Amino acid sequence: MEDIEIRLLNLESRVCEVEDNQSRDKYEELSIQICILEKLAEFYRQPNILERIEKLKTILQKKSNHTIYINQERTSKLDLINEKIDRILNANIFMNQCVLSQGELIDVIETGFETAQQSTLQVYDELDKYRRYIVRRNKLLRVVIALVVIFVFLLVVKLLY
């Protein structure tokens, strides 16, 4: 409970320091941190912390001016975060109630997201390489087909004359 409280105080000060209309990345980073603390507060049944988190969310939304539009990438990232937190918390319960302290859980979750973001970037790089390979292969295939058509055309012309 103390670890969540300390991190919430830190997050509140960071949200207050953020200027209006700052870069979208800064708001996304803070949103992810809020999401992590919200999940943990729900898990540990901390209604007073949940209320403070809701206030933080509204402050952040007012500062960011992105209340209506949340792009698909950000929504899917938050969904991924929620799913990973659930898995970590459920594993913690399964392994003898509370194997990890709240602080350890927060650290595991945060490092897990950093790893997840890096692996997501690696997947995008691999998909981009594969896409480039497909484009090259298709170009080569078109050239081969064009050469075959020209060869068949020349063969037919030669046979007719």
PDB file of C-alpha atoms in Angstrom:
ATOM      1  CA  MET A   1       0.000   0.000   0.000  1.00  0.00           C
ATOM      2  CA  GLU A   2       2.845   2.390   0.782  1.00  0.00           C
ATOM      3  CA  ASP A   3       4.566   1.713  -2.546  1.00  0.00           C
ATOM      4  CA  ILE A   4       1.407   2.580  -4.458  1.00  0.00           C
ATOM      5  CA  GLU A   5       0.962   5.709  -2.343  1.00  0.00           C
ATOM      6  CA  ILE A   6       4.549   6.849  -2.974  1.00  0.00           C
ATOM      7  CA  ARG A   7       4.286   6.234  -6.705  1.00  0.00           C
ATOM      8  CA  LEU A   8       0.949   8.016  -6.812  1.00  0.00           C
ATOM      9  CA  LEU A   9       2.424  11.081  -5.111  1.00  0.00           C
ATOM     10  CA  ASN A  10       5.304  11.028  -7.612  1.00  0.00           C
ATOM     11  CA  LEU A  11       2.858  10.706 -10.491  1.00  0.00           C
ATOM     12  CA  GLU A  12       0.679  13.535  -9.172  1.00  0.00           C
ATOM     13  CA  SER A  13       3.679  15.852  -9.091  1.00  0.00           C
ATOM     14  CA  ARG A  14       4.698  14.802 -12.629  1.00  0.00           C
ATOM     15  CA  VAL A  15       1.173  15.454 -13.934  1.00  0.00           C
ATOM     16  CA  CYS A  16       1.139  18.894 -12.285  1.00  0.00           C
ATOM     17  CA  GLU A  17       4.517  19.715 -13.877  1.00  0.00           C
ATOM     18  CA  VAL A  18       3.324  18.854 -17.378  1.00  0.00           C
ATOM     19  CA  GLU A  19       2.525  21.904 -19.440  1.00  0.00           C
ATOM     20  CA  ASP A  20      -0.619  22.251 -21.528  1.00  0.00           C
ATOM     21  CA  ASN A  21      -0.421  20.822 -25.048  1.00  0.00           C
ATOM     22  CA  GLN A  22       2.955  19.174 -24.549  1.00  0.00           C
ATOM     23  CA  SER A  23       4.050  16.297 -26.811  1.00  0.00           C
ATOM     24  CA  ARG A  24       1.676  13.393 -27.150  1.00  0.00           C
ATOM     25  CA  ASP A  25       4.414  10.959 -26.021  1.00  0.00           C
ATOM     26  CA  LYS A  26       4.604  12.609 -22.617  1.00  0.00           C
ATOM     27  CA  TYR A  27       0.851  12.208 -22.106  1.00  0.00           C
ATOM     28  CA  GLU A  28       1.012   8.610 -23.279  1.00  0.00           C
ATOM     29  CA  GLU A  29       3.820   7.827 -20.826  1.00  0.00           C
ATOM     30  CA  LEU A  30       1.832   9.366 -17.957  1.00  0.00           C
ATOM     31  CA  SER A  31      -1.322   7.533 -19.077  1.00  0.00           C
ATOM     32  CA  ILE A  32       0.521   4.237 -18.943  1.00  0.00           C
ATOM     33  CA  GLN A  33       1.800   5.003 -15.443  1.00  0.00           C
ATOM     34  CA  ILE A  34      -1.731   5.931 -14.353  1.00  0.00           C
ATOM     35  CA  CYS A  35      -3.052   2.719 -15.886  1.00  0.00           C
ATOM     36  CA  ILE A  36      -0.521   0.638 -13.940  1.00  0.00           C
ATOM     37  CA  LEU A  37      -1.371   2.307 -10.636  1.00  0.00           C
ATOM     38  CA  GLU A  38      -5.090   2.035 -11.318  1.00  0.00           C
ATOM     39  CA  LYS A  39      -4.843  -1.699 -11.898  1.00  0.00           C
ATOM     40  CA  LEU A  40      -2.807  -2.190  -8.750  1.00  0.00           C
ATOM     41  CA  ALA A  41      -5.215  -0.065  -6.704  1.00  0.00           C
ATOM     42  CA  GLU A  42      -8.098  -2.183  -7.991  1.00  0.00           C
ATOM     43  CA  PHE A  43      -6.186  -5.359  -7.193  1.00  0.00           C
ATOM     44  CA  TYR A  44      -5.379  -4.254  -3.635  1.00  0.00           C
ATOM     45  CA  ARG A  45      -8.862  -2.715  -3.188  1.00  0.00           C
ATOM     46  CA  GLN A  46      -7.777   0.853  -2.490  1.00  0.00           C
ATOM     47  CA  PRO A  47     -10.851   3.068  -3.160  1.00  0.00           C
ATOM     48  CA  ASN A  48      -9.204   6.275  -1.912  1.00  0.00           C
ATOM     49  CA  ILE A  49      -6.297   5.800  -4.328  1.00  0.00           C
ATOM     50  CA  LEU A  50      -8.734   5.017  -7.145  1.00  0.00           C
ATOM     51  CA  GLU A  51     -10.480   8.351  -6.491  1.00  0.00           C
ATOM     52  CA  ARG A  52      -7.183  10.207  -6.648  1.00  0.00           C
ATOM     53  CA  ILE A  53      -6.295   8.377  -9.865  1.00  0.00           C
ATOM     54  CA  GLU A  54      -9.602   9.452 -11.431  1.00  0.00           C
ATOM     55  CA  LYS A  55      -8.800  13.063 -10.542  1.00  0.00           C
ATOM     56  CA  LEU A  56      -5.355  12.636 -12.087  1.00  0.00           C
ATOM     57  CA  LYS A  57      -6.928  11.297 -15.276  1.00  0.00           C
ATOM     58  CA  THR A  58      -9.214  14.291 -15.625  1.00  0.00           C
ATOM     59  CA  ILE A  59      -6.357  16.729 -14.982  1.00  0.00           C
ATOM     60  CA  LEU A  60      -4.215  14.988 -17.586  1.00  0.00           C
ATOM     61  CA  GLN A  61      -7.051  14.982 -20.117  1.00  0.00           C
ATOM     62  CA  LYS A  62      -7.666  18.682 -19.608  1.00  0.00           C
ATOM     63  CA  LYS A  63      -3.995  19.452 -20.107  1.00  0.00           C
ATOM     64  CA  SER A  64      -3.605  17.251 -23.155  1.00  0.00           C
ATOM     65  CA  ASN A  65      -6.716  18.381 -25.071  1.00  0.00           C
ATOM     66  CA  HIS A  66      -6.998  14.814 -26.391  1.00  0.00           C
ATOM     67  CA  THR A  67     -10.164  13.900 -24.502  1.00  0.00           C
ATOM     68  CA  ILE A  68     -12.269  12.945 -27.519  1.00  0.00           C
ATOM     69  CA  TYR A  69      -9.781  11.424 -29.900  1.00  0.00           C
ATOM     70  CA  ILE A  70      -7.682   8.491 -28.757  1.00  0.00           C
ATOM     71  CA  ASN A  71      -6.035   6.738 -31.659  1.00  0.00           C
ATOM     72  CA  GLN A  72      -6.201   2.998 -32.209  1.00  0.00           C
ATOM     73  CA  GLU A  73      -2.500   2.454 -31.467  1.00  0.00           C
ATOM     74  CA  ARG A  74      -2.777   4.025 -28.030  1.00  0.00           C
ATOM     75  CA  THR A  75      -5.975   2.113 -27.210  1.00  0.00           C
ATOM     76  CA  SER A  76      -4.413  -1.200 -28.222  1.00  0.00           C
ATOM     77  CA  LYS A  77      -1.269  -0.391 -26.203  1.00  0.00           C
ATOM     78  CA  LEU A  78      -3.378   0.273 -23.092  1.00  0.00           C
ATOM     79  CA  ASP A  79      -5.306  -2.959 -23.722  1.00  0.00           C
ATOM     80  CA  LEU A  80      -1.995  -4.826 -23.942  1.00  0.00           C
ATOM     81  CA  ILE A  81      -0.855  -3.216 -20.696  1.00  0.00           C
ATOM     82  CA  ASN A  82      -4.055  -4.208 -18.906  1.00  0.00           C
ATOM     83  CA  GLU A  83      -3.745  -7.772 -20.170  1.00  0.00           C
ATOM     84  CA  LYS A  84      -0.119  -8.057 -19.018  1.00  0.00           C
ATOM     85  CA  ILE A  85      -0.932  -6.595 -15.593  1.00  0.00           C
ATOM     86  CA  ASP A  86      -3.745  -9.105 -15.175  1.00  0.00           C
ATOM     87  CA  ARG A  87      -1.407 -11.960 -16.065  1.00  0.00           C
ATOM     88  CA  ILE A  88       1.266 -10.796 -13.633  1.00  0.00           C
ATOM     89  CA  LEU A  89      -1.226 -10.239 -10.809  1.00  0.00           C
ATOM     90  CA  ASN A  90      -2.921 -13.593 -11.413  1.00  0.00           C
ATOM     91  CA  ALA A  91       0.457 -15.346 -11.429  1.00  0.00           C
ATOM     92  CA  ASN A  92       1.285 -13.593  -8.161  1.00  0.00           C
ATOM     93  CA  ILE A  93      -1.943 -14.867  -6.598  1.00  0.00           C
ATOM     94  CA  PHE A  94      -1.440 -18.366  -7.978  1.00  0.00           C
ATOM     95  CA  MET A  95       2.070 -18.576  -6.557  1.00  0.00           C
ATOM     96  CA  ASN A  96       1.121 -18.554  -2.878  1.00  0.00           C
ATOM     97  CA  GLN A  97      -1.025 -15.429  -2.495  1.00  0.00           C
ATOM     98  CA  CYS A  98       1.508 -12.570  -2.330  1.00  0.00           C
ATOM     99  CA  VAL A  99       4.957 -13.684  -3.344  1.00  0.00           C
ATOM    100  CA  LEU A 100       5.932 -10.192  -4.477  1.00  0.00           C
ATOM    101  CA  SER A 101       5.478  -6.973  -2.554  1.00  0.00           C
ATOM    102  CA  GLN A 102       3.630  -4.078  -4.180  1.00  0.00           C
ATOM    103  CA  GLY A 103       6.875  -2.339  -5.056  1.00  0.00           C
ATOM    104  CA  GLU A 104       8.276  -5.491  -6.632  1.00  0.00           C
ATOM    105  CA  LEU A 105       5.045  -5.995  -8.560  1.00  0.00           C
ATOM    106  CA  ILE A 106       5.186  -2.439  -9.902  1.00  0.00           C
ATOM    107  CA  ASP A 107       8.823  -2.910 -10.948  1.00  0.00           C
ATOM    108  CA  VAL A 108       8.042  -6.222 -12.674  1.00  0.00           C
ATOM    109  CA  ILE A 109       5.103  -4.692 -14.507  1.00  0.00           C
ATOM    110  CA  GLU A 110       7.045  -1.612 -15.636  1.00  0.00           C
ATOM    111  CA  THR A 111      10.041  -3.609 -16.883  1.00  0.00           C
ATOM    112  CA  GLY A 112       7.642  -6.008 -18.564  1.00  0.00           C
ATOM    113  CA  PHE A 113       6.145  -3.129 -20.532  1.00  0.00           C
ATOM    114  CA  GLU A 114       9.516  -1.832 -21.581  1.00  0.00           C
ATOM    115  CA  THR A 115      10.353  -5.318 -22.845  1.00  0.00           C
ATOM    116  CA  ALA A 116       6.948  -5.603 -24.503  1.00  0.00           C
ATOM    117  CA  GLN A 117       7.433  -2.284 -26.273  1.00  0.00           C
ATOM    118  CA  GLN A 118      10.881  -3.336 -27.482  1.00  0.00           C
ATOM    119  CA  SER A 119       9.581  -6.694 -28.706  1.00  0.00           C
ATOM    120  CA  THR A 120       6.678  -4.943 -30.441  1.00  0.00           C
ATOM    121  CA  LEU A 121       9.172  -2.735 -32.276  1.00  0.00           C
ATOM    122  CA  GLN A 122      11.156  -5.833 -33.241  1.00  0.00           C
ATOM    123  CA  VAL A 123       7.996  -7.439 -34.616  1.00  0.00           C
ATOM    124  CA  TYR A 124       7.254  -4.302 -36.641  1.00  0.00           C
ATOM    125  CA  ASP A 125      10.821  -4.367 -38.002  1.00  0.00           C
ATOM    126  CA  GLU A 126      10.459  -8.009 -39.003  1.00  0.00           C
ATOM    127  CA  LEU A 127       7.102  -7.325 -40.658  1.00  0.00           C
ATOM    128  CA  ASP A 128       8.627  -4.414 -42.541  1.00  0.00           C
ATOM    129  CA  LYS A 129      11.509  -6.613 -43.746  1.00  0.00           C
ATOM    130  CA  TYR A 130       9.025  -9.260 -44.865  1.00  0.00           C
ATOM    131  CA  ARG A 131       6.908  -6.644 -46.655  1.00  0.00           C
ATOM    132  CA  ARG A 132       9.992  -5.368 -48.505  1.00  0.00           C
ATOM    133  CA  TYR A 133      10.882  -8.960 -49.447  1.00  0.00           C
ATOM    134  CA  ILE A 134       7.369  -9.521 -50.827  1.00  0.00           C
ATOM    135  CA  VAL A 135       7.557  -6.298 -52.872  1.00  0.00           C
ATOM    136  CA  ARG A 136      10.931  -7.323 -54.349  1.00  0.00           C
ATOM    137  CA  ARG A 137       9.665 -10.813 -55.093  1.00  0.00           C
ATOM    138  CA  ASN A 138       6.557  -9.451 -56.799  1.00  0.00           C
ATOM    139  CA  LYS A 139       8.644  -7.118 -58.965  1.00  0.00           C
ATOM    140  CA  LEU A 140      10.908  -9.997 -59.956  1.00  0.00           C
ATOM    141  CA  LEU A 141       7.872 -12.166 -60.697  1.00  0.00           C
ATOM    142  CA  ARG A 142       6.405  -9.466 -62.939  1.00  0.00           C
ATOM    143  CA  VAL A 143       9.696  -9.203 -64.867  1.00  0.00           C
ATOM    144  CA  VAL A 144       9.837 -12.980 -65.331  1.00  0.00           C
ATOM    145  CA  ILE A 145       6.216 -13.105 -66.494  1.00  0.00           C
ATOM    146  CA  ALA A 146       6.838 -10.246 -68.924  1.00  0.00           C
ATOM    147  CA  LEU A 147       9.893 -12.049 -70.345  1.00  0.00           C
ATOM    148  CA  VAL A 148       7.927 -15.289 -70.725  1.00  0.00           C
ATOM    149  CA  VAL A 149       5.092 -13.460 -72.504  1.00  0.00           C
ATOM    150  CA  ILE A 150       7.560 -11.747 -74.854  1.00  0.00           C
ATOM    151  CA  PHE A 151       9.317 -15.067 -75.534  1.00  0.00           C
ATOM    152  CA  VAL A 152       6.004 -16.847 -76.260  1.00  0.00           C
ATOM    153  CA  PHE A 153       4.912 -13.962 -78.488  1.00  0.00           C
ATOM    154  CA  LEU A 154       8.184 -14.108 -80.441  1.00  0.00           C
ATOM    155  CA  LEU A 155       7.886 -17.891 -80.702  1.00  0.00           C
ATOM    156  CA  VAL A 156       4.328 -17.640 -82.042  1.00  0.00           C
ATOM    157  CA  VAL A 157       5.347 -14.920 -84.514  1.00  0.00           C
ATOM    158  CA  LYS A 158       8.292 -17.057 -85.700  1.00  0.00           C
ATOM    159  CA  LEU A 159       6.059 -20.122 -86.130  1.00  0.00           C
ATOM    160  CA  LEU A 160       3.450 -18.182 -88.113  1.00  0.00           C
ATOM    161  CA  TYR A 161       5.986 -16.749 -90.553  1.00  0.00           C
TER     162      TYR A 161
END
